[in-house]
Tab-separated table of C-alpha atoms in Angstrom:
chain	number	residue	atom	x	y	z
A	1	ILE	CA	-42.158	12.035	-22.842
A	2	ALA	CA	-40.404	13.078	-19.651
A	3	ASP	CA	-37.801	10.815	-18.053
A	4	GLY	CA	-39.337	8.213	-15.776
A	5	VAL	CA	-40.692	4.669	-15.481
A	6	TYR	CA	-43.967	4.077	-17.305
A	7	THR	CA	-46.292	1.077	-17.418
A	8	MET	CA	-47.739	0.540	-20.879
A	9	SER	CA	-50.842	-1.612	-21.180
A	10	LEU	CA	-52.563	-3.136	-24.197
A	11	TYR	CA	-56.107	-4.472	-23.786
A	12	ALA	CA	-57.798	-6.804	-26.221
A	13	LYS	CA	-61.555	-7.305	-26.248
A	14	ASP	CA	-63.342	-10.000	-28.168
A	15	LYS	CA	-66.869	-9.870	-29.604
A	16	ALA	CA	-68.167	-11.715	-26.559
A	17	GLY	CA	-66.976	-8.893	-24.349
A	18	LEU	CA	-64.109	-10.762	-22.756
A	19	GLU	CA	-60.865	-8.875	-22.170
A	20	GLY	CA	-57.203	-9.768	-21.892
A	21	ASN	CA	-54.262	-7.476	-21.382
A	22	ALA	CA	-50.510	-7.267	-21.494
A	23	LYS	CA	-48.325	-4.831	-19.571
A	24	VAL	CA	-44.733	-3.756	-19.941
A	25	LYS	CA	-42.639	-1.295	-17.944
A	26	LEU	CA	-40.608	1.162	-19.969
A	27	VAL	CA	-37.826	3.377	-18.719
A	28	VAL	CA	-37.474	6.698	-20.524
A	29	ASP	CA	-34.015	8.111	-19.825
A	30	ASN	CA	-32.624	10.919	-21.942
A	31	THR	CA	-30.421	12.330	-19.181
A	32	LEU	CA	-26.672	11.873	-19.368
A	33	PRO	CA	-24.888	10.420	-16.341
A	34	GLU	CA	-23.214	13.056	-14.164
A	35	VAL	CA	-19.430	12.617	-13.990
A	36	ALA	CA	-16.736	14.830	-12.481
A	37	ILE	CA	-13.219	14.363	-11.108
A	38	THR	CA	-12.457	16.816	-8.307
A	39	LEU	CA	-9.159	15.341	-7.070
A	40	PRO	CA	-6.560	15.381	-8.500
A	41	ILE	CA	-7.179	18.887	-9.807
A	42	ASP	CA	-6.584	19.466	-13.507
A	43	GLY	CA	-3.050	20.777	-14.032
A	44	SER	CA	-1.888	19.868	-10.517
A	45	TYR	CA	1.039	17.833	-9.207
A	46	VAL	CA	0.542	14.572	-7.312
A	47	THR	CA	3.457	13.941	-4.952
A	48	ARG	CA	2.202	11.057	-2.801
A	49	ALA	CA	-0.507	8.391	-2.605
A	50	THR	CA	-3.889	10.101	-2.438
A	51	ASP	CA	-7.629	9.623	-2.864
A	52	ILE	CA	-9.246	10.107	-6.255
A	53	LYS	CA	-12.448	12.059	-5.646
A	54	GLY	CA	-15.412	13.004	-7.750
A	55	THR	CA	-18.953	12.230	-8.804
A	56	LEU	CA	-20.471	9.417	-10.846
A	57	SER	CA	-24.241	9.620	-10.579
A	58	ASP	CA	-27.288	8.497	-12.573
A	59	THR	CA	-30.832	7.381	-11.779
A	60	ASN	CA	-30.485	4.446	-14.179
A	61	PRO	CA	-26.791	3.475	-13.775
A	62	ASP	CA	-25.054	0.673	-15.610
A	63	LYS	CA	-21.328	1.105	-15.022
A	64	GLY	CA	-18.518	3.571	-14.732
A	65	LEU	CA	-14.871	3.236	-15.625
A	66	LEU	CA	-11.923	5.008	-14.037
A	67	GLU	CA	-8.958	4.829	-16.427
A	68	LEU	CA	-5.407	6.177	-16.564
A	69	ALA	CA	-3.223	7.048	-19.566
A	70	GLU	CA	0.322	8.336	-19.876
A	71	GLY	CA	0.715	11.780	-21.434
A	72	GLY	CA	-1.568	14.756	-21.706
A	73	CYS	CA	-5.333	14.375	-22.057
A	74	ALA	CA	-5.339	15.839	-25.587
A	75	THR	CA	-3.054	13.088	-26.874
A	76	ALA	CA	-3.866	10.144	-24.570
A	77	THR	CA	-4.850	7.012	-26.501
A	78	LYS	CA	-3.726	3.990	-24.475
A	79	TRP	CA	-6.014	3.735	-21.447
A	80	ALA	CA	-5.465	1.299	-18.581
A	81	LEU	CA	-8.469	0.309	-16.482
A	82	PHE	CA	-8.025	1.570	-12.946
A	83	LYS	CA	-11.406	0.615	-11.488
A	84	THR	CA	-14.938	-0.386	-12.526
A	85	ILE	CA	-17.598	1.504	-10.557
A	86	THR	CA	-21.124	0.051	-10.334
A	87	THR	CA	-22.718	2.333	-7.728
A	88	SER	CA	-23.344	6.064	-7.635
A	89	VAL	CA	-20.808	8.269	-5.849
A	90	ARG	CA	-21.549	11.935	-5.180
A	91	ASP	CA	-18.658	14.198	-4.155
A	92	GLY	CA	-16.863	11.223	-2.654
A	93	ILE	CA	-13.933	8.864	-3.017
A	94	LEU	CA	-13.905	7.043	-6.349
A	95	ASP	CA	-10.749	5.108	-5.444
A	96	SER	CA	-7.567	5.456	-3.413
A	97	TRP	CA	-4.087	5.460	-4.857
A	98	LYS	CA	-1.908	3.137	-2.807
A	99	LEU	CA	1.079	3.096	-5.155
A	100	LEU	CA	1.764	5.808	-7.710
A	101	PRO	CA	2.987	5.120	-11.232
A	102	ALA	CA	6.357	6.484	-12.363
A	103	ASP	CA	6.920	10.237	-12.388
A	104	GLY	CA	5.505	11.881	-15.495
A	105	GLU	CA	2.434	13.416	-17.102
A	106	TYR	CA	-0.874	11.518	-16.917
A	107	CYS	CA	-4.548	11.796	-17.745
A	108	LEU	CA	-7.313	10.315	-15.602
A	109	ARG	CA	-10.663	9.599	-17.304
A	110	LEU	CA	-13.982	8.852	-15.614
A	111	SER	CA	-16.692	7.596	-17.958
A	112	ALA	CA	-20.209	6.404	-17.224
A	113	THR	CA	-22.900	4.615	-19.207
A	114	ASP	CA	-26.469	4.199	-18.035
A	115	LYS	CA	-28.848	1.344	-18.902
A	116	SER	CA	-30.357	3.443	-21.702
A	117	GLY	CA	-26.971	3.847	-23.383
A	118	ASN	CA	-26.362	7.480	-22.412
A	119	LYS	CA	-22.638	8.191	-21.947
A	120	SER	CA	-20.589	10.903	-20.247
A	121	GLU	CA	-16.925	11.362	-19.465
A	122	ALA	CA	-14.610	13.715	-17.608
A	123	LYS	CA	-10.824	14.004	-17.814
A	124	VAL	CA	-8.137	15.665	-15.710
A	125	GLY	CA	-4.491	16.028	-16.579
A	126	PHE	CA	-1.811	16.109	-13.889
A	127	LYS	CA	1.837	15.348	-13.259
A	128	ILE	CA	3.229	12.829	-10.812
A	129	ASP	CA	6.420	14.126	-9.202
A	130	THR	CA	7.683	12.173	-6.211
A	131	HIS	CA	11.327	13.267	-6.297
A	132	PRO	CA	12.684	16.592	-4.999
A	133	PRO	CA	14.854	18.662	-7.338
A	134	THR	CA	18.587	18.094	-7.523
A	135	VAL	CA	20.305	19.903	-4.670
A	136	PRO	CA	21.987	23.025	-6.051
A	137	LEU	CA	25.680	23.577	-5.452
A	138	LEU	CA	25.864	26.608	-3.137
A	139	THR	CA	29.094	28.519	-2.595
A	140	GLY	CA	29.801	31.662	-0.623
A	141	LYS	CA	32.666	33.968	0.186
A	142	THR	CA	33.393	37.024	2.307
A	143	GLU	CA	35.212	39.926	0.696
A	144	ASN	CA	37.007	42.655	2.670
A	145	LYS	CA	35.487	41.289	5.908
A	146	THR	CA	32.283	43.254	5.215
A	147	SER	CA	30.728	41.949	2.028
A	148	ASN	CA	29.339	38.461	1.418
A	149	SER	CA	28.430	36.926	-1.900
A	150	LEU	CA	26.617	33.691	-2.682
A	151	SER	CA	26.277	31.791	-5.912
A	152	TRP	CA	24.724	28.482	-6.907
A	153	THR	CA	24.197	26.291	-9.917
A	154	LYS	CA	20.610	26.061	-11.049
A	155	SER	CA	18.820	22.745	-10.853
A	156	PRO	CA	18.578	21.017	-14.254
A	157	GLU	CA	14.915	20.027	-13.705
A	158	ALA	CA	12.441	21.994	-15.792
A	159	ASP	CA	9.796	22.099	-13.039
A	160	VAL	CA	11.833	23.993	-10.414
A	161	ALA	CA	9.668	26.914	-9.300
A	162	GLY	CA	12.498	28.844	-7.648
A	163	TYR	CA	14.722	29.036	-4.584
A	164	ASN	CA	14.410	30.228	-0.990
A	165	LEU	CA	17.477	31.477	0.882
A	166	TYR	CA	17.881	30.855	4.625
A	167	ARG	CA	20.448	32.052	7.200
A	168	ASP	CA	20.579	29.980	10.360
A	169	GLY	CA	17.093	28.597	9.597
A	170	LEU	CA	15.488	32.033	9.016
A	171	LYS	CA	14.091	32.677	5.532
A	172	LEU	CA	15.628	35.814	3.996
A	173	ASN	CA	13.624	36.319	0.794
A	174	SER	CA	9.926	37.211	0.671
A	175	ALA	CA	9.358	35.826	-2.842
A	176	MET	CA	10.898	32.855	-4.618
A	177	ILE	CA	14.229	33.644	-6.299
A	178	THR	CA	13.805	32.642	-9.926
A	179	ASP	CA	17.176	33.661	-11.468
């Protein structure tokens, strides 16, 4: 039977020709709820308070849960309830982050259950990083009045993408310096 709402009727007829009936509405729902998290993007960095966007949609919705866990999605086990969602949202704001948790790796899970017991979930992993890297120690010297040399200590943070070099506010390199 295709998904939908059906009215089932049962008629009883006695030997005198009199009839009585009973009716019941049945909901047939074999379709999973649609869930997706579109922001934050899987593998991205979150650096400031932001909206959490996505989709939680079903024709027979019961409830949805937005949950957060520390660590990567493959190993996340301790989920904290972020928000209960009771209405459908399509490509919209599921919630807004006002205050971020501590810097680190996190997994966000959106799960939905409909009134027929069908369940779906989506997860995205991301890193919260609200602190800039340690300022490198930059030194320079002029040799023989014609040659300049610069050196710096690398930042100890593992997530430094590279360095840009400026002279009087003008960027000198076209690509990030990674050594």
